[in-house]
CSV table of C-alpha atoms in Angstrom, one decimal:
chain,number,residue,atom,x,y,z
O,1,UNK,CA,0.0,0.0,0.0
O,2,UNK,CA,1.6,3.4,-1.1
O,3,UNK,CA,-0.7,6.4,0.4
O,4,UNK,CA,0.6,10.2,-0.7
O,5,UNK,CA,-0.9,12.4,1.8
O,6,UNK,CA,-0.3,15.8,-0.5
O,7,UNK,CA,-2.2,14.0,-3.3
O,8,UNK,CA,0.5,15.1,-6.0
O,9,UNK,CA,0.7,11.2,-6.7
O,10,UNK,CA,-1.7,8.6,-6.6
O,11,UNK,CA,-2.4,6.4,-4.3
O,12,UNK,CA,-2.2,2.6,-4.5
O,13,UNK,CA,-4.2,0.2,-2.5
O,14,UNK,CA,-4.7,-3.5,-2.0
O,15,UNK,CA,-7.6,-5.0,0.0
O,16,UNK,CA,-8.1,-8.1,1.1
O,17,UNK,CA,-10.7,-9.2,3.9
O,18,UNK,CA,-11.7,-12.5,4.9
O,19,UNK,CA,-15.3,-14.1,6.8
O,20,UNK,CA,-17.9,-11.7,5.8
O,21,UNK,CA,-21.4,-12.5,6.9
O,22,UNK,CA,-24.6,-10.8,7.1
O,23,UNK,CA,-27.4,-12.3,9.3
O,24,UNK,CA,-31.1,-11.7,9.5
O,25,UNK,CA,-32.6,-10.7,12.6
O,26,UNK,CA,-33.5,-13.6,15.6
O,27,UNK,CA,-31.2,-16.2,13.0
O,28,UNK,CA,-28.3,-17.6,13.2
O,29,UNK,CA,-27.9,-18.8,9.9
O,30,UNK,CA,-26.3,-16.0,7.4
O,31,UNK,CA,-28.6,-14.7,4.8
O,32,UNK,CA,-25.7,-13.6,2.8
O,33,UNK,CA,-21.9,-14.9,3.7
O,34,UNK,CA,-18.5,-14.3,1.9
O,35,UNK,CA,-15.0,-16.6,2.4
O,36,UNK,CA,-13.2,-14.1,1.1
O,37,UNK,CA,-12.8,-10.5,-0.8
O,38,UNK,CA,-9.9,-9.1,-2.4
O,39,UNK,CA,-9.2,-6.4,-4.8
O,40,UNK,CA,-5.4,-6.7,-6.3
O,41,UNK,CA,-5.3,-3.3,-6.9
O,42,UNK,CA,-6.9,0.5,-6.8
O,43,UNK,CA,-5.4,3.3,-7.5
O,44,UNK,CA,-6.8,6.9,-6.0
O,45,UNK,CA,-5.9,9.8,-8.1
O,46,UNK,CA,-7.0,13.4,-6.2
O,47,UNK,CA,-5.6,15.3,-8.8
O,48,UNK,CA,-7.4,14.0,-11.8
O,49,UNK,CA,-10.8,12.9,-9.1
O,50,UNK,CA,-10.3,9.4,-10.5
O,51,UNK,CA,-10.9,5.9,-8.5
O,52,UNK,CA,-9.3,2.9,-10.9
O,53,UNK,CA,-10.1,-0.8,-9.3
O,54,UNK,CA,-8.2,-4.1,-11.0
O,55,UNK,CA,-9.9,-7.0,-10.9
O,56,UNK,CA,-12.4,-7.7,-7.8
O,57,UNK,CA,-12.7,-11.6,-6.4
O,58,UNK,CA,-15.8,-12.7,-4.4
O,59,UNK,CA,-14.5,-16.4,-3.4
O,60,UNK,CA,-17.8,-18.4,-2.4
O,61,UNK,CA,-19.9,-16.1,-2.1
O,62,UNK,CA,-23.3,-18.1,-0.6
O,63,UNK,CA,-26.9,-16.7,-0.8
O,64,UNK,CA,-30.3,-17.5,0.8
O,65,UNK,CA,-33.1,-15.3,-1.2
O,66,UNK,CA,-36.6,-15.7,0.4
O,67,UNK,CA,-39.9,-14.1,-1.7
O,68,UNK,CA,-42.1,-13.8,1.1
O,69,UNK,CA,-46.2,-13.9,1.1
O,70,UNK,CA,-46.2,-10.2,-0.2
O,71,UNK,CA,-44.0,-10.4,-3.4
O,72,UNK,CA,-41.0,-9.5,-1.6
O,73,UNK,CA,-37.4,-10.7,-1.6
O,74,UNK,CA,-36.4,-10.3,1.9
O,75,UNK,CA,-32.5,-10.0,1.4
O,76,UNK,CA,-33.3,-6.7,-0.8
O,77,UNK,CA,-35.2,-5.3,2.2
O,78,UNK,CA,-31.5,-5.3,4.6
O,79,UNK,CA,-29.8,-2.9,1.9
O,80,UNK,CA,-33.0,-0.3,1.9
O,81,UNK,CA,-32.3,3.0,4.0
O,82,UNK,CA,-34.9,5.5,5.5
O,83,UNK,CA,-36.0,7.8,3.3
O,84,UNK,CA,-35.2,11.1,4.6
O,85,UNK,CA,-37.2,13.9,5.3
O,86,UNK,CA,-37.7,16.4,2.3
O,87,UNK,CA,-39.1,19.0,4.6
O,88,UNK,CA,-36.6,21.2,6.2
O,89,UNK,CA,-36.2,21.4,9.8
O,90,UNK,CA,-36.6,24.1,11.7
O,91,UNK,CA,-34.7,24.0,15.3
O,92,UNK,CA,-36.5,23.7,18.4
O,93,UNK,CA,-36.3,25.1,21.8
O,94,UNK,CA,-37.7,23.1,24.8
O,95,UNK,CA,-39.6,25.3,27.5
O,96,UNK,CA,-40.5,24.2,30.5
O,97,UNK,CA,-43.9,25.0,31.7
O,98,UNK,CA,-44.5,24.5,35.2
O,99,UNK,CA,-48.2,22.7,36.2
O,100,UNK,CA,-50.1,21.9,39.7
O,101,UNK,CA,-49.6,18.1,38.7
O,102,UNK,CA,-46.0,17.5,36.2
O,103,UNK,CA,-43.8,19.6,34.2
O,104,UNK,CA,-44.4,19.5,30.6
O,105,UNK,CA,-42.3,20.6,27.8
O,106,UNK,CA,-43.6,22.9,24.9
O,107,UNK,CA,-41.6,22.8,21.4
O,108,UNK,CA,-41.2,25.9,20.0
O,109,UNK,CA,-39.8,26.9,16.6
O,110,UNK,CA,-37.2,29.0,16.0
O,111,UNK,CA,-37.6,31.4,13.1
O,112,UNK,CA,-34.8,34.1,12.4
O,113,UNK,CA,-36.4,36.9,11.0
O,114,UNK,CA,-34.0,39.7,9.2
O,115,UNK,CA,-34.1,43.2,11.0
O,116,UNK,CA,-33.1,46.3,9.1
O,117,UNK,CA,-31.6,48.9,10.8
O,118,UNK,CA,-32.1,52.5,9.8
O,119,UNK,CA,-29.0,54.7,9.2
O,120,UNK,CA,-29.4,58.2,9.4
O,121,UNK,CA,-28.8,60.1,6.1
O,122,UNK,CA,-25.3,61.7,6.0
O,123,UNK,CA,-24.4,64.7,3.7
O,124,UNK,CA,-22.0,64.1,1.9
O,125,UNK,CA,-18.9,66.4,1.4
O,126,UNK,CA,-18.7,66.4,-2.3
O,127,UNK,CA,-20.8,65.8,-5.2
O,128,UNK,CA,-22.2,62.2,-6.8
O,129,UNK,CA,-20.5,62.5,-9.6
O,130,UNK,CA,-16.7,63.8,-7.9
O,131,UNK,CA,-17.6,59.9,-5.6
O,132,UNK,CA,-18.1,58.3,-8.5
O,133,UNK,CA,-14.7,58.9,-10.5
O,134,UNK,CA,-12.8,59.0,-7.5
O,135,UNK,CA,-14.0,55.2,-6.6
O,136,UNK,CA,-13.3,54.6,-10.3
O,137,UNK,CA,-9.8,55.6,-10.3
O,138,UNK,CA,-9.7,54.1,-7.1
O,139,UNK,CA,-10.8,50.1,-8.2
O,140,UNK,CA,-8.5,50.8,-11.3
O,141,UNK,CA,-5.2,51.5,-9.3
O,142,UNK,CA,-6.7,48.1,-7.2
O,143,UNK,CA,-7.4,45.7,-10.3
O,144,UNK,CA,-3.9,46.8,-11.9
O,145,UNK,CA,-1.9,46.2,-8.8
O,146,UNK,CA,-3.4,42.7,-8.0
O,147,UNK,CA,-1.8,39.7,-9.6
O,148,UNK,CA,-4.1,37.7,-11.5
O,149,UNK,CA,-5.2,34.8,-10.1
O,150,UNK,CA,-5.4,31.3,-12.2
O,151,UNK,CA,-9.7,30.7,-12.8
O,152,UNK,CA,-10.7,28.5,-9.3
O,153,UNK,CA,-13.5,27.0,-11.4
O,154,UNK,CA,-11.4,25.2,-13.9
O,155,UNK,CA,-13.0,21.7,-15.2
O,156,UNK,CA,-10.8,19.6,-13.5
O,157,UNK,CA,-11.8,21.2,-10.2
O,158,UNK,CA,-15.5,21.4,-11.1
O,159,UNK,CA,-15.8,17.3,-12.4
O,160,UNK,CA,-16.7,14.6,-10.9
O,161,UNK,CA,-14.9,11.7,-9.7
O,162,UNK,CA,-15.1,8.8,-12.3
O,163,UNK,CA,-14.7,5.7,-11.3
O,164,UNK,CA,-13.6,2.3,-13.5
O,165,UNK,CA,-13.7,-1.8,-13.0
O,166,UNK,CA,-11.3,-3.8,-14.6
O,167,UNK,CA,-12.7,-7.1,-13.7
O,168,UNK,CA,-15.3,-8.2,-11.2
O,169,UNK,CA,-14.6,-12.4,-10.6
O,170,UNK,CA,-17.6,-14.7,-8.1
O,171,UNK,CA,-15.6,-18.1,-7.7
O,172,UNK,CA,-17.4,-20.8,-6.1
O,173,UNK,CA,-20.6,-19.0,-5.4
O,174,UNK,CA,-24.2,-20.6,-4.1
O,175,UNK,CA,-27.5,-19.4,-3.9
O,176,UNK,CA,-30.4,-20.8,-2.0
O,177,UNK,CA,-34.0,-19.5,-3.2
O,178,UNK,CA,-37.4,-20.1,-1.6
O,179,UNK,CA,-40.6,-18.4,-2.8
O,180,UNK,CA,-42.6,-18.9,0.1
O,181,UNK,CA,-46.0,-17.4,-1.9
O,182,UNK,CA,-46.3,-21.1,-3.6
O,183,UNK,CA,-47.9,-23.8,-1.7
O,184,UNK,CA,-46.1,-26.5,-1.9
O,185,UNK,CA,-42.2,-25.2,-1.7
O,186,UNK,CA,-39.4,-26.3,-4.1
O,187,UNK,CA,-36.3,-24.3,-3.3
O,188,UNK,CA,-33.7,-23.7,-6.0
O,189,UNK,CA,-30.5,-24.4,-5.0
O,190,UNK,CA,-27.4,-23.1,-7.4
O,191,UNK,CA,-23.8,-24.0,-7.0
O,192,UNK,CA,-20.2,-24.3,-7.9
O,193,UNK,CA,-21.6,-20.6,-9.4
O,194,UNK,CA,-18.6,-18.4,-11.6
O,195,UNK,CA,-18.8,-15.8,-12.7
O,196,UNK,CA,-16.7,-13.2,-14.9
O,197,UNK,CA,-17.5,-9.5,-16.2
O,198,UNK,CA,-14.7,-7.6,-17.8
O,199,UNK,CA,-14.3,-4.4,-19.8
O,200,UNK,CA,-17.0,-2.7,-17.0
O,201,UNK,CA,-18.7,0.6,-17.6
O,202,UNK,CA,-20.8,1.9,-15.0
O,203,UNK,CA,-22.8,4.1,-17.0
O,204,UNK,CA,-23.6,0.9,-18.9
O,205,UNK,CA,-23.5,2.8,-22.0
O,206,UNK,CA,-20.5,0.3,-23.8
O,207,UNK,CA,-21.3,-3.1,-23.2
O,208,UNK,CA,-19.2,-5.6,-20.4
O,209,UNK,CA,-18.0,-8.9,-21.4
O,210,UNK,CA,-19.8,-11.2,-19.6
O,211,UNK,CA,-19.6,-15.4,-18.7
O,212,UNK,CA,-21.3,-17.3,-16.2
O,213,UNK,CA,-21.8,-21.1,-15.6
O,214,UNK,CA,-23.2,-23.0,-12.5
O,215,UNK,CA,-25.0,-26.2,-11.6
O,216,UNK,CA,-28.7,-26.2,-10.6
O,217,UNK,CA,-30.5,-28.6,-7.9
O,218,UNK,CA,-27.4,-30.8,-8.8
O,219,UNK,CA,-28.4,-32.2,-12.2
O,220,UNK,CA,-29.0,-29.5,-14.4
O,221,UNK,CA,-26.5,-26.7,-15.9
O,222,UNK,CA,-26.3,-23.7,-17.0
O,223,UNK,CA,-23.7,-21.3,-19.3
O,224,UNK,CA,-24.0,-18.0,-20.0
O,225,UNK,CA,-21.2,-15.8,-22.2
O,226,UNK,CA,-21.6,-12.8,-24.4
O,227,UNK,CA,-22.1,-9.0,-23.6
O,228,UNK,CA,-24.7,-6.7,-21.8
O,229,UNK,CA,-25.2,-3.2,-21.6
O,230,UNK,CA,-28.3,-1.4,-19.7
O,231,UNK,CA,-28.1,2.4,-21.2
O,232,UNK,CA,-30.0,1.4,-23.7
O,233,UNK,CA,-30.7,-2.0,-22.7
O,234,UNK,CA,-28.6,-4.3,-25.4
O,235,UNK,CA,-27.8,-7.8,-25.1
O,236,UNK,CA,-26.1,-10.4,-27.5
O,237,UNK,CA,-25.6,-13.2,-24.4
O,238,UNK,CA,-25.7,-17.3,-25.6
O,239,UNK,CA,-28.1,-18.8,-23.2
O,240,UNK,CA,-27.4,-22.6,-23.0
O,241,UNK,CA,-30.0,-24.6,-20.4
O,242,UNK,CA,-29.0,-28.1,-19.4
O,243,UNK,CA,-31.9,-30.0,-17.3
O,244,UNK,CA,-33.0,-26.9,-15.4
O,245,UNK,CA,-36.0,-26.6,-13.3
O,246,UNK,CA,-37.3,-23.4,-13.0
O,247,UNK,CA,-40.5,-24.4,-11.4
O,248,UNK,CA,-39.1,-22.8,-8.5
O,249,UNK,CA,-39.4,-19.3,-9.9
O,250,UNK,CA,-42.5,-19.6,-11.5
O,251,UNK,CA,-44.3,-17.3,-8.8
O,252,UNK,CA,-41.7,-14.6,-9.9
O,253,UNK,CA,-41.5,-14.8,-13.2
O,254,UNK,CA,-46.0,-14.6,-13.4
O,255,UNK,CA,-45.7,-11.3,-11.5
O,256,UNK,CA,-43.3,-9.9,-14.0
O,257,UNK,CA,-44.5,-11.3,-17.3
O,258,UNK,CA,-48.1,-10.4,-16.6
């Protein structure tokens, strides 16, 4: 790891963390569990407000997707945050109010309100017009004597930060799937799940390379390879389907196709 604190250079990283699990409340079971992440390399660049990641491993990665009685998948629910208040707040002052019985507290708002003071009129000692050339001369002699200064709102102080994928690798992966809105349950089970995307763009305007193979409910297969892009939605992927049930995700796919 090579970290420049003044930012002149960038700055190169390695990561690498190991036993990851995420578990759903009152289980002990992980809904979502990770052996091991690593990224071989990222490189932070201040200067040019760019963030460059090599290739990305997820080694056995392991799953277990529940759609509950509403339509839901549960695991999505764990990532959602609060939606924040699009009011504005206005501060609050607690006053105590004294009673025969308890003390209760009144919230008050605070609203600043802007006060205009008055200024008494002031003669002045010479004419408009003799003001006005004298604070013309004046900002002149000002602007000729101060040094330019280079344009703070250059583009490469205004842009955003970029950021770019080399590679994004899932060795070994599983996923366990329920829908519980069927009556009698059959739980897809994938494994021995790889994956591999290369040539990423976030904006998913050029297409990734992607390929993908795994084994489902231990007999059947399946292989995926080709390329995808979502900004316009484009896909030339070969889908090849070995002894796959998919009775499993037949609630799902009737909410969407209908």
């Amino acid at each position: 790891t090579q970290v420049d604190l003044t930012g002149k250079k960038p700055s190169q990283i390695k990561l690498n963390m190991d036993q990851i699990a995420l578990t759903r409340e009152g289980e002990k079971e992980s809904a979502l569990s990770l052996a091991q992440f690593t990224v071989d390399s990222l490189q932070i660049n201040t200067q040019s407000k760019q963030v460059a990641f090599g290739e990305i491993t997820l080694d056995r990665l392991s799953s277990t997707l529940r759609r509950d009685v509403s339509g839901n998948i549960d695991l999505i629910r764990l990532f959602n945050t609060t939606q924040e208040q699009s009011s504005t707040q206005f501060p609050t002052t607690q006053v105590p109010v004294a009673s025969n019985q308890s003390q209760a507290t009144v919230k008050v708002k605070v609203i600043a309100k802007a006060t205009v003071i008055p200024i008494p009129a002031r003669k002045p000692s010479r004419s408009d017009s003799t003001i006005n050339m004298v604070q013309k001369e004046s900002n002149q002699r000002e602007s000729e004597s101060t040094p330019k200064r280079k344009d703070e709102s250059s583009p490469a102080k205004n842009a955003s930060w970029t950021t770019q994928i080399k590679r994004i690798k899932l060795k070994a992966g599983s996923l366990h799937y329920e829908d519980l809105t069927l009556k009698k349950i059959t739980p897809m089970v994938v494994d021995s799940l790889d994956l591999t995307v290369d040539s990423i763009d976030l904006k998913g305007i050029k297409p990734l390379n992607l390929a993908l193979q795994a084994q489902v409910n231990q007999r059947g297969h399946i292989k995926v390879n080709g390329s995808l892009a979502w900004a316009p939605l484009s896909t030339d992927l070969t889908l090849d389907l070995n002894a796959v049930d998919l009775v499993s995700l037949q609630g799902w796919l009737g909410d969407k196709l209908t």
